[in-house]
Amino acid sequence: SEPCQNGGRCVVTWNDFHCSCPANFTGKFCEERVWCESDPCPEATTCIDVPAGYVCLANATFNSSAAIEFTTNTSVTRTLGSLLMDFRTRDEDAVLLRAMEEVDSLQIAIKNSSLLVDIRSGNSIEGVSFLSQNAVTDGAWHTISLSMEEPSALSSRWVAHLDGSINMTLQGNAGNLDFLKNNALIVLAENFTGCLGQVKIGGIYLPFTSHLSYPQPEQFQQSSRRTIQLGCTGADVCASSPCSNAGTCRDLFNSFSCACSAGWEGLLCESNIDDCQSSPCVHGNCTDRLADFQCECFRGYIGKKCDINVDDCVRHQCQNGATCIDGVYGYSCKCPAQYSGPRCEWPFPPEQCGKNFTCLNGGKCTTETWGANCTCKPGFTGRNCQININKCDPNPCQNGGTCQDSENKFKCLCSASYTGERCDINKGTPGAFFPSPLIEVAVPVACGSVLLLSIGLIFMILTARKRRQSEGTYSPSQQEVAGARLEMDSVLKVPPEERLI
Ligand SMILES: [Ca+2]
Ligand SMILES: [Ca+2]
């Protein structure tokens, strides 16, 4: 006979056989159908093969008014000794799963952000309860897994496993969850905002894909006829661009955080960071800027942080080989042994009037803190008024003037053509056009004479022409030479006064 069912091909080995099954059947005799092979699930769901059937799984998003209910429809025959649930929320108080049948009850809830498990069933009155130490409302996925330590016992301890934690044996005892099999109503996501993933009781899924008819005999079926939002989506918390000042919004599932741009802080990046908080200005007053600060330095300091003491010795006036010692907005002079004074300008030990110090050239001597000092008469200078101030050096006299120095003043001896205190005035310059009074008379007279001469000359030429025209004989060459000589002699007879020119 053919042992392989559903089109399986029997392969005989030397003392046995095995069935080579088609893709949609499995098992030793190809008797078990592989339902997911035929892609029976709707879009955006995942097909999972279960004994004698399949289930279409998807995460689902719930808001506080969207509880859903399941019952077994008395189809479940196995013992329900375990529970598994994935959830994701920021809800600090919510019921994830709740069921009750007479005195038996099951509750998985969030209380003050911790996970609460409470099982009362079997012949145990005390029940099992568990409250997680850590908060589970951080918006990340969490998985709680519960199972009876001894599933066959009427009641036993239960073991919990939350996320990656080690198995925890819970306080108290409780029986299995078989009370759910009697058509007890299982309520999911009551007053819950967040997502649920897998939910399994006794290994049987409570699927969110609604109204599918599955072939397997054991099922939890939705009794509430409402559509569930598949997929896990939080509110679009970044849609309103809540982060100020170019901060970046990070969606943290029904919550957000702001990554602030440089210089800003606060939950919404609303605060300009006080960059003066750390008192960065060492010697100055701080003004806050955006991601920066500005220091207004006290006198004598420079630098971004006013931490640099300006070197005031750069232009020091310490004398006599003294050493300059930089200070704040000033310096001091360290004098050699034989000098003293602020600038080491005084001999040490101090000089005294009349003793070892004398003022020359009538200077007045006074003894001061650092030693004797002279008040010189005008025209003298030097420590002892020993220098006669030479007012002729440099020479103030111009145009070759000779300088004569006398007490505190000079005198210029000018050359013949110049005058003025500094020989800077040219004597001839003011009259300008006429060099002497004589010329002032002579020039107009000469001009008048030339004019008269010209008129006379023209008259004579005209007379001569007239004569030539009236006479019969004409000898031009003889006439012109004689005439010219005669005429010129008479005309050019110079008047006595013209000789002055
Ligand atoms: Ca700032
Ligand atoms: Ca300084």
Short mmCIF file of C-alpha atoms in Angstrom, two decimals, residues 287-466:
data_model
loop_
_atom_site.label_atom_id
_atom_site.label_comp_id
_atom_site.label_asym_id
_atom_site.label_seq_id
_atom_site.Cartn_x
_atom_site.Cartn_y
_atom_site.Cartn_z
CA THR A 287 28.71 88.50 28.11
CA ASP A 288 26.75 85.48 26.89
CA ARG A 289 26.57 84.85 23.15
CA LEU A 290 25.18 81.99 21.05
CA ALA A 291 27.43 79.00 21.72
CA ASP A 292 30.02 81.53 22.68
CA PHE A 293 30.92 84.21 25.18
CA GLN A 294 32.60 87.56 24.97
CA CYS A 295 34.97 88.91 27.58
CA GLU A 296 35.43 92.56 28.31
CA CYS A 297 38.89 92.58 29.82
CA PHE A 298 40.03 94.55 32.83
CA ARG A 299 42.85 97.03 32.23
CA GLY A 300 46.12 95.35 31.45
CA TYR A 301 44.68 92.05 30.15
CA ILE A 302 43.94 90.78 26.66
CA GLY A 303 42.95 87.51 24.99
CA LYS A 304 39.67 85.67 24.36
CA LYS A 305 39.51 84.80 28.05
CA CYS A 306 41.33 87.92 29.30
CA ASP A 307 43.98 85.56 30.63
CA ILE A 308 46.97 87.24 29.03
CA ASN A 309 48.79 89.89 31.04
CA VAL A 310 49.90 92.50 28.50
CA ASP A 311 53.70 92.88 28.49
CA ASP A 312 53.96 96.47 29.67
CA CYS A 313 57.76 96.28 29.53
CA VAL A 314 57.67 96.53 25.73
CA ARG A 315 57.99 100.32 25.95
CA HIS A 316 59.45 100.62 29.42
CA GLN A 317 61.35 103.69 30.59
CA CYS A 318 63.56 102.11 33.18
CA GLN A 319 66.91 103.84 33.03
CA ASN A 320 70.52 103.12 33.82
CA GLY A 321 70.39 99.44 32.93
CA ALA A 322 67.49 98.66 35.25
CA THR A 323 65.44 95.48 34.82
CA CYS A 324 61.78 95.97 33.87
CA ILE A 325 59.31 93.87 35.83
CA ASP A 326 55.90 93.54 34.17
CA GLY A 327 52.84 94.30 36.30
CA VAL A 328 49.15 94.76 35.63
CA TYR A 329 48.65 97.80 33.40
CA GLY A 330 52.09 99.00 34.42
CA TYR A 331 55.57 97.88 35.31
CA SER A 332 58.22 98.47 37.88
CA CYS A 333 61.94 98.98 37.51
CA LYS A 334 64.48 96.94 39.41
CA CYS A 335 67.42 99.29 39.83
CA PRO A 336 71.12 98.49 39.88
CA ALA A 337 72.79 99.21 43.24
CA GLN A 338 73.90 102.74 42.41
CA TYR A 339 70.48 103.98 41.26
CA SER A 340 67.04 104.39 42.73
CA GLY A 341 63.72 106.04 41.95
CA PRO A 342 60.67 104.83 40.05
CA ARG A 343 62.65 104.67 36.82
CA CYS A 344 66.07 104.27 38.43
CA GLU A 345 66.84 107.76 37.22
CA TRP A 346 68.22 108.94 40.60
CA PRO A 347 71.75 108.19 41.77
CA PHE A 348 71.94 106.21 44.96
CA PRO A 349 72.63 107.09 47.71
CA PRO A 350 70.56 110.30 47.18
CA GLU A 351 72.43 113.54 46.39
CA GLN A 352 71.89 116.62 48.53
CA CYS A 353 71.97 120.33 47.67
CA GLY A 354 75.14 122.01 48.77
CA LYS A 355 76.73 118.74 49.80
CA ASN A 356 77.45 116.68 46.75
CA PHE A 357 75.15 118.38 44.26
CA THR A 358 75.30 121.85 42.72
CA CYS A 359 73.13 123.64 40.19
CA LEU A 360 75.13 125.61 37.60
CA ASN A 361 74.28 128.80 35.71
CA GLY A 362 72.08 130.21 38.46
CA GLY A 363 69.80 127.14 38.71
CA LYS A 364 67.88 126.69 41.95
CA CYS A 365 68.62 123.53 43.93
CA THR A 366 65.94 121.64 45.85
CA THR A 367 66.30 118.39 47.75
CA GLU A 368 63.47 115.95 47.00
CA THR A 369 62.60 112.43 48.03
CA TRP A 370 64.97 110.72 45.63
CA GLY A 371 67.75 113.36 45.70
CA ALA A 372 68.65 116.88 44.68
CA ASN A 373 67.08 118.57 41.66
CA CYS A 374 67.77 121.79 39.78
CA THR A 375 65.29 124.36 38.50
CA CYS A 376 67.26 125.97 35.69
CA LYS A 377 67.18 129.56 34.55
CA PRO A 378 65.79 130.20 31.08
CA GLY A 379 68.22 129.11 28.42
CA PHE A 380 69.80 126.32 30.43
CA THR A 381 69.01 122.68 30.85
CA GLY A 382 70.56 119.43 32.02
CA ARG A 383 70.59 117.77 35.40
CA ASN A 384 72.88 120.47 36.76
CA CYS A 385 71.69 123.23 34.32
CA GLN A 386 75.08 122.73 32.72
CA ILE A 387 73.75 122.88 29.16
CA ASN A 388 73.33 126.27 27.55
CA ILE A 389 70.46 125.87 25.14
CA ASN A 390 71.79 126.99 21.75
CA LYS A 391 68.88 128.70 20.00
CA CYS A 392 71.00 128.86 16.84
CA ASP A 393 71.12 125.08 16.48
CA PRO A 394 69.51 124.34 14.17
CA ASN A 395 70.01 127.70 12.47
CA PRO A 396 66.65 129.51 12.36
CA CYS A 397 67.94 132.28 10.05
CA GLN A 398 67.12 131.87 6.39
CA ASN A 399 68.62 133.14 3.15
CA GLY A 400 72.18 133.05 4.46
CA GLY A 401 71.42 135.04 7.61
CA THR A 402 73.91 134.66 10.44
CA CYS A 403 72.55 133.53 13.85
CA GLN A 404 73.70 135.06 17.13
CA ASP A 405 72.83 133.09 20.25
CA SER A 406 72.22 134.89 23.50
CA GLU A 407 70.46 133.79 26.70
CA ASN A 408 67.28 131.99 25.67
CA LYS A 409 66.92 133.80 22.36
CA PHE A 410 68.56 134.24 18.98
CA LYS A 411 69.16 137.12 16.59
CA CYS A 412 69.52 136.89 12.82
CA LEU A 413 71.94 139.16 10.95
CA CYS A 414 70.50 139.24 7.42
CA SER A 415 72.23 139.81 4.08
CA ALA A 416 71.52 143.05 2.18
CA SER A 417 68.43 141.85 0.26
CA TYR A 418 66.57 140.33 3.20
CA THR A 419 65.03 141.39 6.43
CA GLY A 420 62.64 140.02 9.07
CA GLU A 421 63.26 138.15 12.34
CA ARG A 422 64.43 135.09 10.42
CA CYS A 423 65.65 136.95 7.30
CA ASP A 424 62.69 135.55 5.49
CA ILE A 425 61.44 138.78 3.90
CA ASN A 426 62.93 139.83 0.51
CA LYS A 427 63.40 143.63 0.44
CA GLY A 428 62.68 143.97 -3.34
CA THR A 429 59.60 141.93 -3.40
CA PRO A 430 56.86 144.41 -2.20
CA GLY A 431 57.33 147.11 -5.16
CA ALA A 432 57.57 144.35 -7.69
CA PHE A 433 57.17 146.03 -11.16
CA PHE A 434 59.43 149.12 -10.95
CA PRO A 435 62.93 148.60 -9.60
CA SER A 436 63.62 152.33 -8.84
CA PRO A 437 61.79 155.71 -8.69
CA LEU A 438 63.88 157.13 -11.61
CA ILE A 439 62.62 154.44 -13.96
CA GLU A 440 59.07 155.18 -12.99
CA VAL A 441 59.45 158.58 -14.75
CA ALA A 442 61.76 157.60 -17.59
CA VAL A 443 59.75 154.76 -19.06
CA PRO A 444 56.53 156.73 -19.81
CA VAL A 445 58.62 159.56 -21.30
CA ALA A 446 60.49 157.13 -23.55
CA CYS A 447 57.26 155.49 -24.67
CA GLY A 448 55.77 158.90 -25.57
CA SER A 449 58.91 159.86 -27.52
CA VAL A 450 58.87 156.65 -29.57
CA LEU A 451 55.22 157.29 -30.44
CA LEU A 452 55.99 160.87 -31.60
CA LEU A 453 59.02 159.62 -33.57
CA SER A 454 56.89 157.03 -35.39
CA ILE A 455 54.23 159.58 -36.34
CA GLY A 456 56.93 161.98 -37.67
CA LEU A 457 58.59 159.22 -39.69
CA ILE A 458 55.32 158.16 -41.32
CA PHE A 459 54.55 161.83 -42.17
CA MET A 460 57.94 162.29 -43.88
CA ILE A 461 57.61 159.13 -45.95
CA LEU A 462 54.22 160.21 -47.20
CA THR A 463 55.63 163.72 -48.10
CA ALA A 464 58.54 162.20 -49.99
CA ARG A 465 56.24 159.93 -52.03
CA LYS A 466 54.10 162.90 -52.91
#
